[in-house]
Structures are given as C-alpha cells and as structure tokens.
C-alpha cells in the first residue's frame, strides 16, 4: 500500500531525532557508497595502475567538487528494490555506475572489490561524520554546564539519595558532575577509529594482489584507498572481526547514557513540587496551558532508553559474525548502527540546547533545604555531637525534630546542657557542610576546556 507521505521515516515516531538525522539518511549512505567506489578508483590511479584518463572520467562523473552530490542522478528507491536479489545495494549500484562512465573506464569501477569492502567503508564514512557532529554537540553541552557551574557555584541545594533528602551539596557540583560524564564520553568519541575495508571476497586480498601484481602493491592500494576515502588505514581485514562496529556502538551508548543522566535529573528537578530548574524554551501542553514540560529532557531520555538495546544488538550480530562473511549478522548491523548514530545526533543536539537555556531557581533550591526542618544536617550532627554526648542522645534529638520540634532549639539546648564549645548556628548552616564541593568545582572550571565557548545560537 503506497504511503501518502514521502519517505518511510520522517521522525514522526522519534521526535528526538527529527531534524537532526540528515547525516545518516539513506541518501547520505548512498553518497558514501559512491564515494567509496570513487576512492577505490583513485587509489588505483595513485599507485599507477588505473589510467589517469579513466580516473578523471570517473571522478568527474561522481565527485561533489562542484556542489553536486556523489549519488546525484541515482534513483535510491530503485536501487533499494534492486538490492533485494543480491542482499545488498552495492551490486546494483556498480551496474549503475559503470553505465554512466566511458567504456574504457568501466573496468576500474569496483575492480577486485567485494560488496562488503564498499559497504563497510561507506558505513565508516557515514559514522565518522556523524560521530564528529555528536562530539561537537556534547562538547557544547559541556561548556554550557561549566558556565552554569560558574554562575551558581555558591547556590546550596539538597542532595537526594534513594529519592530522599540526604545532605547539602551545591548546584555547581551537580552541573560539574553532569559535565564530567559528558567529558568522558566526548573523549571516547574523539578516540574512535574508522578503518577502511578492502579485503576482497574472503578477506585475503587475493583479488587485489592479482590486479596490483604484488603483495606490496596490494598493501599500498589499501593505504591509498583509506586516504582517498578519508578513513583510517586498517590493521587488517575486519570482514568478520567487527570491533570497529561494536566499539562505535559502545561509545555511542556511553555518550547517550551520559546525556540521559543529565536529562533524567533535569526532569526530576523541574517537577512542580521541586522546581529547582526549568527549561528555558518549549514545553507547552496541548490541554493544560499552565504547564511548561521539560520537553528536551524528555526527548533525550527517550533516546537513552532506546540506545542500550541497540548496542546489545550490535554485539549479538557483529561480535558473533561467522565464516568469512556472516549469514544475516552483517545485514543486522546496518539499521542498528544507523539508529544509534541517529539517536546520538538528536540527543546530543537537544542536550546542547537544554544546557544553553536551562534556568536555575536558587530561591526554590534554598527553600528545599529547610523542607525537613534542618534535618538535612543530621549526618553532621551525628558526626560532631555523637562522640561528645553519645549516639543515643543525638538519635533522640533527631527523632524529636522529625516529630515537629524545632531542631535549632534542640541543638542549642543540648549544647548548653553539656557545656559544649559549639555554635548551633554554625553547626546548622548547610553551606558549612558541602565538603570538597568547591574544590571539585574549581578543578573542573580550571581544567583545559579544549573548545571555544559556544554561542547560544549554536546550541
């Protein structure tokens, strides 16, 4: 049944990715496939095998030098239909490309390659570009969080453990901890490798040795192909050694995890009864005009809930690839990795936007410090008073305060009764019980940020 909407997936069911998945669209994958085929021809030319005229003709037909997409003029829908017979789109693509170049250049299109060489290399081309964008968005979110920490470094807030008030902390430390998770994810994103694949039908490079005339020439071909494709030179065939794919998946999951942690906290802290933060844009309700929903946090969290199982699918398929080309596991990677990239692109962009516009209500945060009548300092009272008057008396004091008696009066009475050299006001000041919070914040703020401060319009 034909669809009345052009395109299978416009993001209607995945609002976190809507508008942020162009880098992993089918058309971008097709561009990457064509680019990989052209890179192979250029590699043959670089090592002196393909005639310069053939290389020039193929490059002229398919390069985007003049602002034309490499896959311009290729019917992607028809290619997808034709891919069914052979199990992948490279087979019909080769026929289309050969038909578009001069007869004397056709033998150099896909020369010696197997479909997996081109497809795996294309996946790496797409993944590399997408990961670079994810990393930029994550680093922008990091910087916005550091700026929030600078502005709110003196704002004391309640730390919550197992959903309950625990001890005082600072909003700055909370922001820095979110930033630390993103910083580690960004470092892993930046450390990823994107190797080219050029191994031949069985991973032996036999076809390339035959065409090139020697093992040394075949090795040069692989290095040249990687360079022309903009990829890393592989340390060997990875037809069924799929760590390049699973490592990308693992790092993407870690990145989305870190984004999800930020989003979950923002959603909790923006609850009506808490109200310590609010998203600065969006969040309207179709039925309740009084609401400002944490929409971006919700979208990011939706991605974080989906990403881990996609990572697991990559391991199930990629890591258990069999023989010299697996029966279906290879195909299962494609949409799985693409969806992970797509989620990371959307979640990271929304995280940069969320952190750029996040508003902190320091007054509400300060008010919550007294929600339990000062018992947010109970741990401190136990540590300071326990050795002096006994744990039992401190426990009784805390219980009476929990029952409604004034904690300050109880502490002052205990100090007088035991003639302690302590000041109740100092002892019950939340700002005096934040431990190393300031030092931890300073450490983050004084570290090399490695990126320029983002502009709000770049969120």
Tab-separated table of C-alpha atoms in Angstrom:
chain	number	residue	atom	x	y	z
A	1	UNK	CA	0.000	0.000	0.000
A	2	UNK	CA	1.682	3.251	-1.073
A	3	UNK	CA	2.310	5.880	1.560
A	4	UNK	CA	0.832	9.360	1.220
A	5	UNK	CA	3.911	10.747	2.966
A	6	UNK	CA	7.198	10.929	1.019
A	7	UNK	CA	9.874	8.967	2.808
A	8	UNK	CA	9.459	5.999	5.161
A	9	UNK	CA	10.688	7.654	8.343
A	10	UNK	CA	10.338	11.374	8.846
A	11	UNK	CA	10.832	11.188	12.604
A	12	UNK	CA	7.123	11.289	13.429
A	13	UNK	CA	7.644	8.452	15.904
A	14	UNK	CA	11.066	9.667	17.004
A	15	UNK	CA	10.862	13.388	17.804
A	16	UNK	CA	14.290	13.335	19.482
A	17	UNK	CA	15.860	12.715	16.076
A	18	UNK	CA	13.575	14.830	13.894
A	19	UNK	CA	15.621	17.403	12.032
A	20	UNK	CA	18.920	16.018	13.283
A	21	UNK	CA	19.384	12.838	11.260
A	22	UNK	CA	20.332	14.135	7.824
A	23	UNK	CA	23.884	12.860	8.347
A	24	UNK	CA	22.602	9.269	8.463
A	25	UNK	CA	19.859	9.406	5.839
A	26	UNK	CA	19.624	6.803	3.082
A	27	UNK	CA	20.800	9.421	0.606
A	28	UNK	CA	23.917	10.100	2.702
A	29	UNK	CA	24.656	6.385	2.805
A	30	UNK	CA	24.266	6.259	-0.969
A	31	UNK	CA	26.636	9.228	-1.291
A	32	UNK	CA	29.126	7.331	0.880
A	33	UNK	CA	28.822	4.182	-1.240
A	34	UNK	CA	29.556	6.148	-4.398
A	35	UNK	CA	32.407	7.979	-2.670
A	36	UNK	CA	33.930	4.670	-1.601
A	37	UNK	CA	33.776	3.340	-5.166
A	38	UNK	CA	35.408	6.520	-6.449
A	39	UNK	CA	38.073	6.326	-3.735
A	40	UNK	CA	38.998	2.837	-4.925
A	41	UNK	CA	39.452	4.081	-8.474
A	42	UNK	CA	41.548	6.996	-7.212
A	43	UNK	CA	43.674	4.580	-5.178
A	44	UNK	CA	44.352	2.521	-8.296
A	45	UNK	CA	45.383	5.723	-10.011
A	46	UNK	CA	47.635	6.793	-7.120
A	47	UNK	CA	49.659	3.573	-7.228
A	48	UNK	CA	49.962	3.846	-11.002
A	49	UNK	CA	47.609	1.113	-12.191
A	50	UNK	CA	44.454	2.890	-13.397
A	51	UNK	CA	44.988	5.218	-16.358
A	52	UNK	CA	44.751	8.890	-15.476
A	53	UNK	CA	42.017	9.351	-18.088
A	54	UNK	CA	39.847	6.648	-16.505
A	55	UNK	CA	40.320	8.090	-13.021
A	56	UNK	CA	39.475	11.596	-14.239
A	57	UNK	CA	36.354	10.410	-16.071
A	58	UNK	CA	35.004	8.556	-13.037
A	59	UNK	CA	35.855	11.387	-10.651
A	60	UNK	CA	34.226	13.895	-12.981
A	61	UNK	CA	31.025	11.858	-13.128
A	62	UNK	CA	30.610	11.216	-9.412
A	63	UNK	CA	32.616	13.681	-7.315
A	64	UNK	CA	30.837	16.509	-5.469
A	65	UNK	CA	33.525	19.036	-6.410
A	66	UNK	CA	31.025	21.399	-7.962
A	67	UNK	CA	28.397	21.130	-5.239
A	68	UNK	CA	26.826	18.052	-6.831
A	69	UNK	CA	26.140	15.030	-4.626
A	70	UNK	CA	28.201	11.954	-5.491
A	71	UNK	CA	24.958	9.993	-5.910
A	72	UNK	CA	23.203	12.683	-7.937
A	73	UNK	CA	21.075	11.116	-10.642
A	74	UNK	CA	20.923	7.703	-8.992
A	75	UNK	CA	17.414	6.515	-8.121
A	76	UNK	CA	17.762	5.442	-4.497
A	77	UNK	CA	14.320	3.836	-4.343
A	78	UNK	CA	15.009	1.730	-7.428
A	79	UNK	CA	18.393	0.774	-6.032
A	80	UNK	CA	16.778	-0.389	-2.799
A	81	UNK	CA	14.350	-2.568	-4.736
A	82	UNK	CA	17.120	-3.987	-6.904
A	83	UNK	CA	19.220	-4.714	-3.800
A	84	UNK	CA	16.827	-7.442	-2.667
A	85	UNK	CA	18.031	-10.018	-5.191
A	86	UNK	CA	21.678	-9.877	-4.091
A	87	UNK	CA	21.098	-8.911	-0.468
A	88	UNK	CA	22.820	-5.515	-0.608
A	89	UNK	CA	22.682	-2.307	-2.680
A	90	UNK	CA	26.302	-2.363	-3.838
A	91	UNK	CA	25.623	-4.960	-6.537
A	92	UNK	CA	23.069	-2.880	-8.475
A	93	UNK	CA	24.997	0.321	-7.714
A	94	UNK	CA	28.067	-0.994	-9.531
A	95	UNK	CA	25.956	-1.600	-12.621
A	96	UNK	CA	24.531	1.921	-12.458
A	97	UNK	CA	27.966	3.490	-12.042
A	98	UNK	CA	29.550	1.518	-14.863
A	99	UNK	CA	26.765	2.530	-17.194
A	100	UNK	CA	27.491	6.207	-16.540
A	101	UNK	CA	31.215	6.256	-17.370
A	102	UNK	CA	33.081	5.756	-20.658
A	103	UNK	CA	33.552	2.162	-21.762
A	104	UNK	CA	37.326	2.240	-21.309
A	105	UNK	CA	36.931	3.355	-17.681
A	106	UNK	CA	34.335	0.784	-16.611
A	107	UNK	CA	36.762	-1.975	-15.698
A	108	UNK	CA	38.162	0.213	-12.895
A	109	UNK	CA	34.818	0.648	-11.156
A	110	UNK	CA	34.727	-1.858	-8.271
A	111	UNK	CA	37.870	-3.563	-9.623
A	112	UNK	CA	38.765	-6.519	-7.377
A	113	UNK	CA	36.373	-5.434	-4.621
A	114	UNK	CA	33.567	-7.310	-2.962
A	115	UNK	CA	30.332	-5.673	-1.903
A	116	UNK	CA	31.369	-5.754	1.740
A	117	UNK	CA	34.522	-3.737	1.026
A	118	UNK	CA	32.463	-0.881	-0.299
A	119	UNK	CA	29.588	-1.166	2.176
A	120	UNK	CA	31.782	-1.374	5.275
A	121	UNK	CA	33.868	1.558	4.096
A	122	UNK	CA	30.719	3.569	3.385
A	123	UNK	CA	29.388	2.830	6.870
A	124	UNK	CA	32.633	4.123	8.340
A	125	UNK	CA	32.433	7.289	6.203
A	126	UNK	CA	28.916	7.980	7.464
A	127	UNK	CA	29.725	7.044	11.068
A	128	UNK	CA	32.810	9.260	11.142
A	129	UNK	CA	30.893	12.349	10.039
A	130	UNK	CA	28.023	11.656	12.416
A	131	UNK	CA	30.311	10.994	15.389
A	132	UNK	CA	32.166	14.246	14.737
A	133	UNK	CA	28.864	16.119	14.952
A	134	UNK	CA	27.809	14.246	18.095
A	135	UNK	CA	31.132	15.147	19.688
A	136	UNK	CA	30.704	18.835	18.826
A	137	UNK	CA	27.249	18.903	20.404
A	138	UNK	CA	28.441	17.055	23.511
A	139	UNK	CA	31.342	19.464	23.957
A	140	UNK	CA	28.999	22.427	23.571
A	141	UNK	CA	26.792	20.965	26.302
A	142	UNK	CA	29.895	20.521	28.475
A	143	UNK	CA	30.800	24.170	28.140
A	144	UNK	CA	27.278	25.364	28.902
A	145	UNK	CA	27.334	23.224	32.054
A	146	UNK	CA	30.620	24.766	33.151
A	147	UNK	CA	29.136	28.214	32.653
A	148	UNK	CA	26.151	27.187	34.781
A	149	UNK	CA	28.574	25.982	37.459
A	150	UNK	CA	30.366	29.339	37.420
A	151	UNK	CA	27.127	31.267	37.794
A	152	UNK	CA	25.724	29.054	40.544
A	153	UNK	CA	28.820	27.950	42.424
A	154	UNK	CA	27.536	29.404	45.720
A	155	UNK	CA	23.990	28.040	45.461
A	156	UNK	CA	23.478	25.375	48.133
A	157	UNK	CA	20.964	22.662	47.228
A	158	UNK	CA	19.719	19.394	48.637
A	159	UNK	CA	21.447	16.197	47.533
A	160	UNK	CA	18.947	13.373	47.200
A	161	UNK	CA	19.711	9.700	47.679
A	162	UNK	CA	17.158	6.950	47.031
A	163	UNK	CA	14.687	9.796	46.251
A	164	UNK	CA	15.036	11.319	49.758
A	165	UNK	CA	16.784	14.412	51.115
A	166	UNK	CA	20.291	13.442	52.172
A	167	UNK	CA	22.906	16.181	52.751
A	168	UNK	CA	23.678	19.631	51.322
A	169	UNK	CA	25.570	19.970	48.076
A	170	UNK	CA	25.948	22.759	45.519
A	171	UNK	CA	24.283	23.227	42.189
A	172	UNK	CA	27.728	23.895	40.747
A	173	UNK	CA	28.933	20.444	41.756
A	174	UNK	CA	25.803	18.869	40.290
A	175	UNK	CA	26.467	20.658	36.982
A	176	UNK	CA	30.136	19.693	37.051
A	177	UNK	CA	29.236	16.048	37.612
A	178	UNK	CA	26.948	16.118	34.597
A	179	UNK	CA	29.801	17.724	32.675
A	180	UNK	CA	32.274	15.055	33.762
A	181	UNK	CA	30.085	12.344	32.291
A	182	UNK	CA	29.890	14.222	29.010
A	183	UNK	CA	33.627	14.945	29.046
A	184	UNK	CA	34.479	11.257	29.313
A	185	UNK	CA	32.018	10.370	26.567
A	186	UNK	CA	33.460	13.068	24.298
A	187	UNK	CA	36.993	11.799	24.876
A	188	UNK	CA	35.937	8.304	23.833
A	189	UNK	CA	34.106	9.651	20.788
A	190	UNK	CA	37.229	11.525	19.717
A	191	UNK	CA	39.386	8.404	20.185
A	192	UNK	CA	37.318	6.201	17.878
A	193	UNK	CA	38.914	4.795	14.738
A	194	UNK	CA	37.114	4.485	11.416
A	195	UNK	CA	39.036	1.954	9.323
A	196	UNK	CA	38.528	1.401	5.633
A	197	UNK	CA	37.701	-2.082	4.440
A	198	UNK	CA	39.469	-3.529	1.400
A	199	UNK	CA	39.929	-7.238	1.852
A	200	UNK	CA	38.350	-9.000	-1.103
A	201	UNK	CA	35.803	-11.785	-1.124
A	202	UNK	CA	37.334	-13.938	1.605
A	203	UNK	CA	39.411	-11.401	3.494
A	204	UNK	CA	42.680	-12.480	1.849
A	205	UNK	CA	43.126	-9.548	-0.592
A	206	UNK	CA	43.835	-12.158	-3.274
A	207	UNK	CA	41.976	-10.181	-5.933
A	208	UNK	CA	43.978	-7.034	-5.171
A	209	UNK	CA	47.291	-8.891	-5.230
A	210	UNK	CA	46.265	-10.265	-8.626
A	211	UNK	CA	45.266	-6.879	-10.021
A	212	UNK	CA	48.150	-4.958	-8.456
A	213	UNK	CA	50.754	-7.555	-9.378
A	214	UNK	CA	52.361	-7.994	-5.959
A	215	UNK	CA	51.558	-8.142	-2.253
A	216	UNK	CA	53.440	-4.888	-1.692
A	217	UNK	CA	51.365	-3.099	-4.314
A	218	UNK	CA	48.175	-4.506	-2.787
A	219	UNK	CA	49.219	-3.136	0.619
A	220	UNK	CA	49.834	0.263	-0.955
A	221	UNK	CA	46.417	0.107	-2.561
A	222	UNK	CA	44.727	-0.407	0.810
A	223	UNK	CA	46.554	2.546	2.359
A	224	UNK	CA	45.776	4.755	-0.625
A	225	UNK	CA	42.125	3.713	-0.615
A	226	UNK	CA	41.797	4.631	3.071
A	227	UNK	CA	43.376	8.025	2.431
A	228	UNK	CA	41.101	8.826	-0.518
A	229	UNK	CA	38.042	7.685	1.457
A	230	UNK	CA	39.034	9.872	4.416
A	231	UNK	CA	39.291	6.862	6.714
A	232	UNK	CA	41.916	5.228	8.899
A	233	UNK	CA	44.158	2.595	7.326
A	234	UNK	CA	43.052	-0.797	8.680
A	235	UNK	CA	45.477	-3.056	10.518
A	236	UNK	CA	43.978	-5.992	8.634
A	237	UNK	CA	40.710	-7.318	7.255
A	238	UNK	CA	37.708	-6.925	9.517
A	239	UNK	CA	35.045	-8.695	7.446
A	240	UNK	CA	34.051	-10.767	10.451
A	241	UNK	CA	36.232	-9.168	13.123
A	242	UNK	CA	33.671	-6.483	13.835
A	243	UNK	CA	35.269	-4.489	16.629
A	244	UNK	CA	35.198	-1.280	14.532
A	245	UNK	CA	31.405	-1.512	14.590
A	246	UNK	CA	30.909	-2.663	18.175
A	247	UNK	CA	33.345	-0.057	19.508
A	248	UNK	CA	31.447	2.731	17.780
A	249	UNK	CA	28.230	1.328	19.187
A	250	UNK	CA	29.630	1.061	22.715
A	251	UNK	CA	30.887	4.642	22.717
A	252	UNK	CA	27.610	5.944	21.328
A	253	UNK	CA	25.719	4.142	24.079
A	254	UNK	CA	28.039	5.636	26.700
A	255	UNK	CA	27.501	9.104	25.248
A	256	UNK	CA	23.725	8.718	25.234
A	257	UNK	CA	23.902	7.298	28.779
A	258	UNK	CA	25.658	10.459	29.961
A	259	UNK	CA	23.135	12.634	28.157
A	260	UNK	CA	20.336	10.576	29.674
A	261	UNK	CA	21.659	11.086	33.195
A	262	UNK	CA	21.590	14.846	32.669
A	263	UNK	CA	18.093	14.670	31.205
A	264	UNK	CA	16.692	12.475	33.976
A	265	UNK	CA	17.979	14.837	36.663
A	266	UNK	CA	16.613	17.891	34.874
A	267	UNK	CA	13.217	16.225	34.528
A	268	UNK	CA	13.161	15.388	38.242
A	269	UNK	CA	14.366	18.792	39.408
A	270	UNK	CA	11.791	20.543	37.234
A	271	UNK	CA	8.864	18.744	38.888
A	272	UNK	CA	6.276	21.207	40.165
A	273	UNK	CA	6.877	20.254	43.792
A	274	UNK	CA	10.656	20.687	43.395
A	275	UNK	CA	11.031	23.468	40.818
A	276	UNK	CA	14.775	23.943	41.161
A	277	UNK	CA	15.369	24.109	37.405
A	278	UNK	CA	13.306	24.843	34.317
A	279	UNK	CA	13.971	24.500	30.626
A	280	UNK	CA	14.126	27.907	29.027
A	281	UNK	CA	12.327	27.084	25.774
A	282	UNK	CA	9.435	24.932	24.602
A	283	UNK	CA	7.455	22.550	26.744
A	284	UNK	CA	3.854	23.613	26.179
A	285	UNK	CA	0.883	21.321	26.718
A	286	UNK	CA	-1.979	20.810	24.258
A	287	UNK	CA	-4.532	20.618	27.079
A	288	UNK	CA	-3.076	22.384	30.119
A	289	UNK	CA	-1.897	25.938	29.446
A	290	UNK	CA	-0.269	26.287	32.860
A	291	UNK	CA	2.331	23.609	32.137
A	292	UNK	CA	5.887	24.001	30.935
A	293	UNK	CA	7.030	20.467	30.364
A	294	UNK	CA	10.746	19.586	30.324
A	295	UNK	CA	10.368	18.622	26.681
A	296	UNK	CA	14.030	18.422	25.732
A	297	UNK	CA	14.869	16.348	28.792
A	298	UNK	CA	12.021	14.009	27.866
A	299	UNK	CA	13.325	13.646	24.307
A	300	UNK	CA	16.885	12.977	25.454
A	301	UNK	CA	15.641	10.416	27.950
A	302	UNK	CA	13.688	8.656	25.203
A	303	UNK	CA	16.943	8.185	23.318
A	304	UNK	CA	18.729	6.962	26.434
A	305	UNK	CA	16.057	4.311	26.956
A	306	UNK	CA	16.440	3.019	23.388
A	307	UNK	CA	20.209	3.118	22.920
A	308	UNK	CA	21.447	0.281	25.191
A	309	UNK	CA	19.473	-2.443	23.439
A	310	UNK	CA	20.722	-1.231	20.065
A	311	UNK	CA	24.249	-1.623	21.424
A	312	UNK	CA	23.336	-5.129	22.568
A	313	UNK	CA	22.016	-5.957	19.095
A	314	UNK	CA	25.342	-4.903	17.579
A	315	UNK	CA	27.154	-7.306	19.876
A	316	UNK	CA	24.685	-10.070	19.143
A	317	UNK	CA	25.133	-9.627	15.399
A	318	UNK	CA	28.578	-8.115	14.835
A	319	UNK	CA	30.558	-9.891	17.525
A	320	UNK	CA	29.148	-13.281	16.546
A	321	UNK	CA	29.730	-12.968	12.812
A	322	UNK	CA	30.669	-16.352	11.357
A	323	UNK	CA	32.766	-17.685	8.471
A	324	UNK	CA	34.352	-15.082	6.200
A	325	UNK	CA	31.043	-13.296	5.733
A	326	UNK	CA	28.085	-13.937	8.016
A	327	UNK	CA	24.623	-15.058	7.068
A	328	UNK	CA	22.467	-12.139	8.142
A	329	UNK	CA	24.512	-10.741	11.031
A	330	UNK	CA	26.208	-8.256	8.698
A	331	UNK	CA	22.829	-7.048	7.451
A	332	UNK	CA	21.507	-6.685	11.013
A	333	UNK	CA	24.280	-4.190	11.780
A	334	UNK	CA	23.217	-1.643	9.206
A	335	UNK	CA	19.940	-0.279	10.588
A	336	UNK	CA	21.126	-0.856	14.160
A	337	UNK	CA	24.248	1.281	13.878
A	338	UNK	CA	22.374	3.890	11.862
A	339	UNK	CA	19.675	4.154	14.551
A	340	UNK	CA	22.306	4.524	17.275
A	341	UNK	CA	24.011	7.297	15.334
A	342	UNK	CA	20.652	8.921	14.754
A	343	UNK	CA	19.708	8.837	18.438
A	344	UNK	CA	23.086	10.209	19.481
A	345	UNK	CA	22.856	13.054	16.969
A	346	UNK	CA	19.428	14.103	18.210
A	347	UNK	CA	20.089	13.593	21.914
A	348	UNK	CA	23.388	15.477	21.822
A	349	UNK	CA	21.889	18.432	19.950
A	350	UNK	CA	18.997	18.665	22.392
A	351	UNK	CA	21.421	18.423	25.333
A	352	UNK	CA	23.387	21.383	23.994
A	353	UNK	CA	20.139	23.329	23.623
A	354	UNK	CA	18.864	22.290	27.058
A	355	UNK	CA	22.047	23.328	28.847
A	356	UNK	CA	22.256	26.604	26.921
A	357	UNK	CA	18.789	27.638	28.081
A	358	UNK	CA	18.470	25.925	31.476
A	359	UNK	CA	17.230	28.212	34.248
A	360	UNK	CA	18.136	27.588	37.887
A	361	UNK	CA	15.809	28.751	40.667
A	362	UNK	CA	18.208	29.309	43.556
A	363	UNK	CA	15.391	30.564	45.797
A	364	UNK	CA	13.410	27.341	45.402
A	365	UNK	CA	16.553	25.285	45.949
A	366	UNK	CA	17.351	27.174	49.159
A	367	UNK	CA	13.794	26.731	50.402
A	368	UNK	CA	14.024	22.969	49.972
A	369	UNK	CA	16.985	22.885	52.334
A	370	UNK	CA	14.523	23.534	55.143
A	371	UNK	CA	11.827	21.100	53.970
A	372	UNK	CA	12.854	18.673	56.715
A	373	UNK	CA	13.299	21.348	59.371
A	374	UNK	CA	17.085	21.305	59.119
A	375	UNK	CA	17.464	17.513	59.224
A	376	UNK	CA	19.464	17.715	56.018
A	377	UNK	CA	22.286	18.335	58.557
A	378	UNK	CA	21.509	15.177	60.584
A	379	UNK	CA	24.655	13.426	59.372
A	380	UNK	CA	26.774	16.358	60.523
A	381	UNK	CA	25.060	16.427	63.907
A	382	UNK	CA	25.753	12.728	64.339
A	383	UNK	CA	29.430	13.139	63.418
A	384	UNK	CA	30.008	16.215	65.615
A	385	UNK	CA	27.750	15.588	68.599
A	386	UNK	CA	27.817	11.805	68.730
A	387	UNK	CA	31.350	11.475	70.133
A	388	UNK	CA	30.606	14.221	72.689
A	389	UNK	CA	27.204	13.247	74.050
A	390	UNK	CA	26.629	9.729	72.756
A	391	UNK	CA	24.827	8.470	69.664
A	392	UNK	CA	21.657	7.681	71.602
A	393	UNK	CA	21.088	11.270	72.650
A	394	UNK	CA	21.713	12.508	69.103
A	395	UNK	CA	19.287	9.914	67.741
A	396	UNK	CA	16.656	11.077	70.227
A	397	UNK	CA	17.253	14.713	69.216
A	398	UNK	CA	16.811	13.850	65.527
A	399	UNK	CA	13.662	11.871	66.278
A	400	UNK	CA	12.128	14.779	68.216
A	401	UNK	CA	12.965	17.160	65.362
A	402	UNK	CA	11.397	14.713	62.927
A	403	UNK	CA	8.261	14.765	65.079
A	404	UNK	CA	7.986	18.518	64.719
A	405	UNK	CA	10.116	20.137	67.414
A	406	UNK	CA	12.444	22.958	66.368
A	407	UNK	CA	15.851	21.485	65.545
A	408	UNK	CA	17.775	24.687	66.300
A	409	UNK	CA	16.209	24.929	69.765
A	410	UNK	CA	17.003	21.283	70.436
A	411	UNK	CA	20.640	21.688	69.384
A	412	UNK	CA	21.079	24.861	71.443
A	413	UNK	CA	19.593	23.122	74.472
A	414	UNK	CA	21.901	20.134	74.063
A	415	UNK	CA	24.959	22.421	73.730
A	416	UNK	CA	24.026	24.301	76.911
A	417	UNK	CA	23.195	21.137	78.822
A	418	UNK	CA	26.563	19.558	78.036
A	419	UNK	CA	28.509	22.841	78.127
A	420	UNK	CA	29.916	22.256	74.614
A	421	UNK	CA	32.138	24.776	72.886
A	422	UNK	CA	29.984	24.775	69.755
A	423	UNK	CA	27.805	27.291	67.952
A	424	UNK	CA	24.390	25.970	66.896
A	425	UNK	CA	24.089	28.433	64.007
A	426	UNK	CA	27.387	27.353	62.515
A	427	UNK	CA	26.594	23.691	63.055
A	428	UNK	CA	23.233	24.026	61.283
A	429	UNK	CA	24.468	26.114	58.339
A	430	UNK	CA	24.132	23.972	55.164
A	431	UNK	CA	26.884	25.998	53.469
A	432	UNK	CA	29.333	24.703	56.051
A	433	UNK	CA	28.715	21.068	55.185
A	434	UNK	CA	29.471	20.733	51.487
A	435	UNK	CA	32.832	19.038	51.868
A	436	UNK	CA	35.066	19.303	48.825
A	437	UNK	CA	32.314	20.621	46.574
A	438	UNK	CA	34.109	23.923	45.913
A	439	UNK	CA	37.431	22.217	45.246
A	440	UNK	CA	35.841	19.738	42.848
A	441	UNK	CA	34.126	22.564	41.001
A	442	UNK	CA	37.356	24.558	40.827
A	443	UNK	CA	39.149	21.545	39.407
A	444	UNK	CA	36.644	21.315	36.580
A	445	UNK	CA	36.489	25.048	35.922
A	446	UNK	CA	40.257	25.422	35.787
A	447	UNK	CA	40.802	22.388	33.566
A	448	UNK	CA	41.586	22.901	29.890
A	449	UNK	CA	38.171	23.173	28.261
A	450	UNK	CA	39.580	22.343	24.823
A	451	UNK	CA	36.732	24.028	22.965
A	452	UNK	CA	35.720	27.617	22.390
A	453	UNK	CA	32.768	28.866	24.401
A	454	UNK	CA	29.661	28.144	22.312
A	455	UNK	CA	27.225	30.751	21.180
A	456	UNK	CA	23.588	30.331	22.170
A	457	UNK	CA	22.558	30.079	18.522
A	458	UNK	CA	24.905	27.079	18.169
A	459	UNK	CA	23.142	25.142	20.921
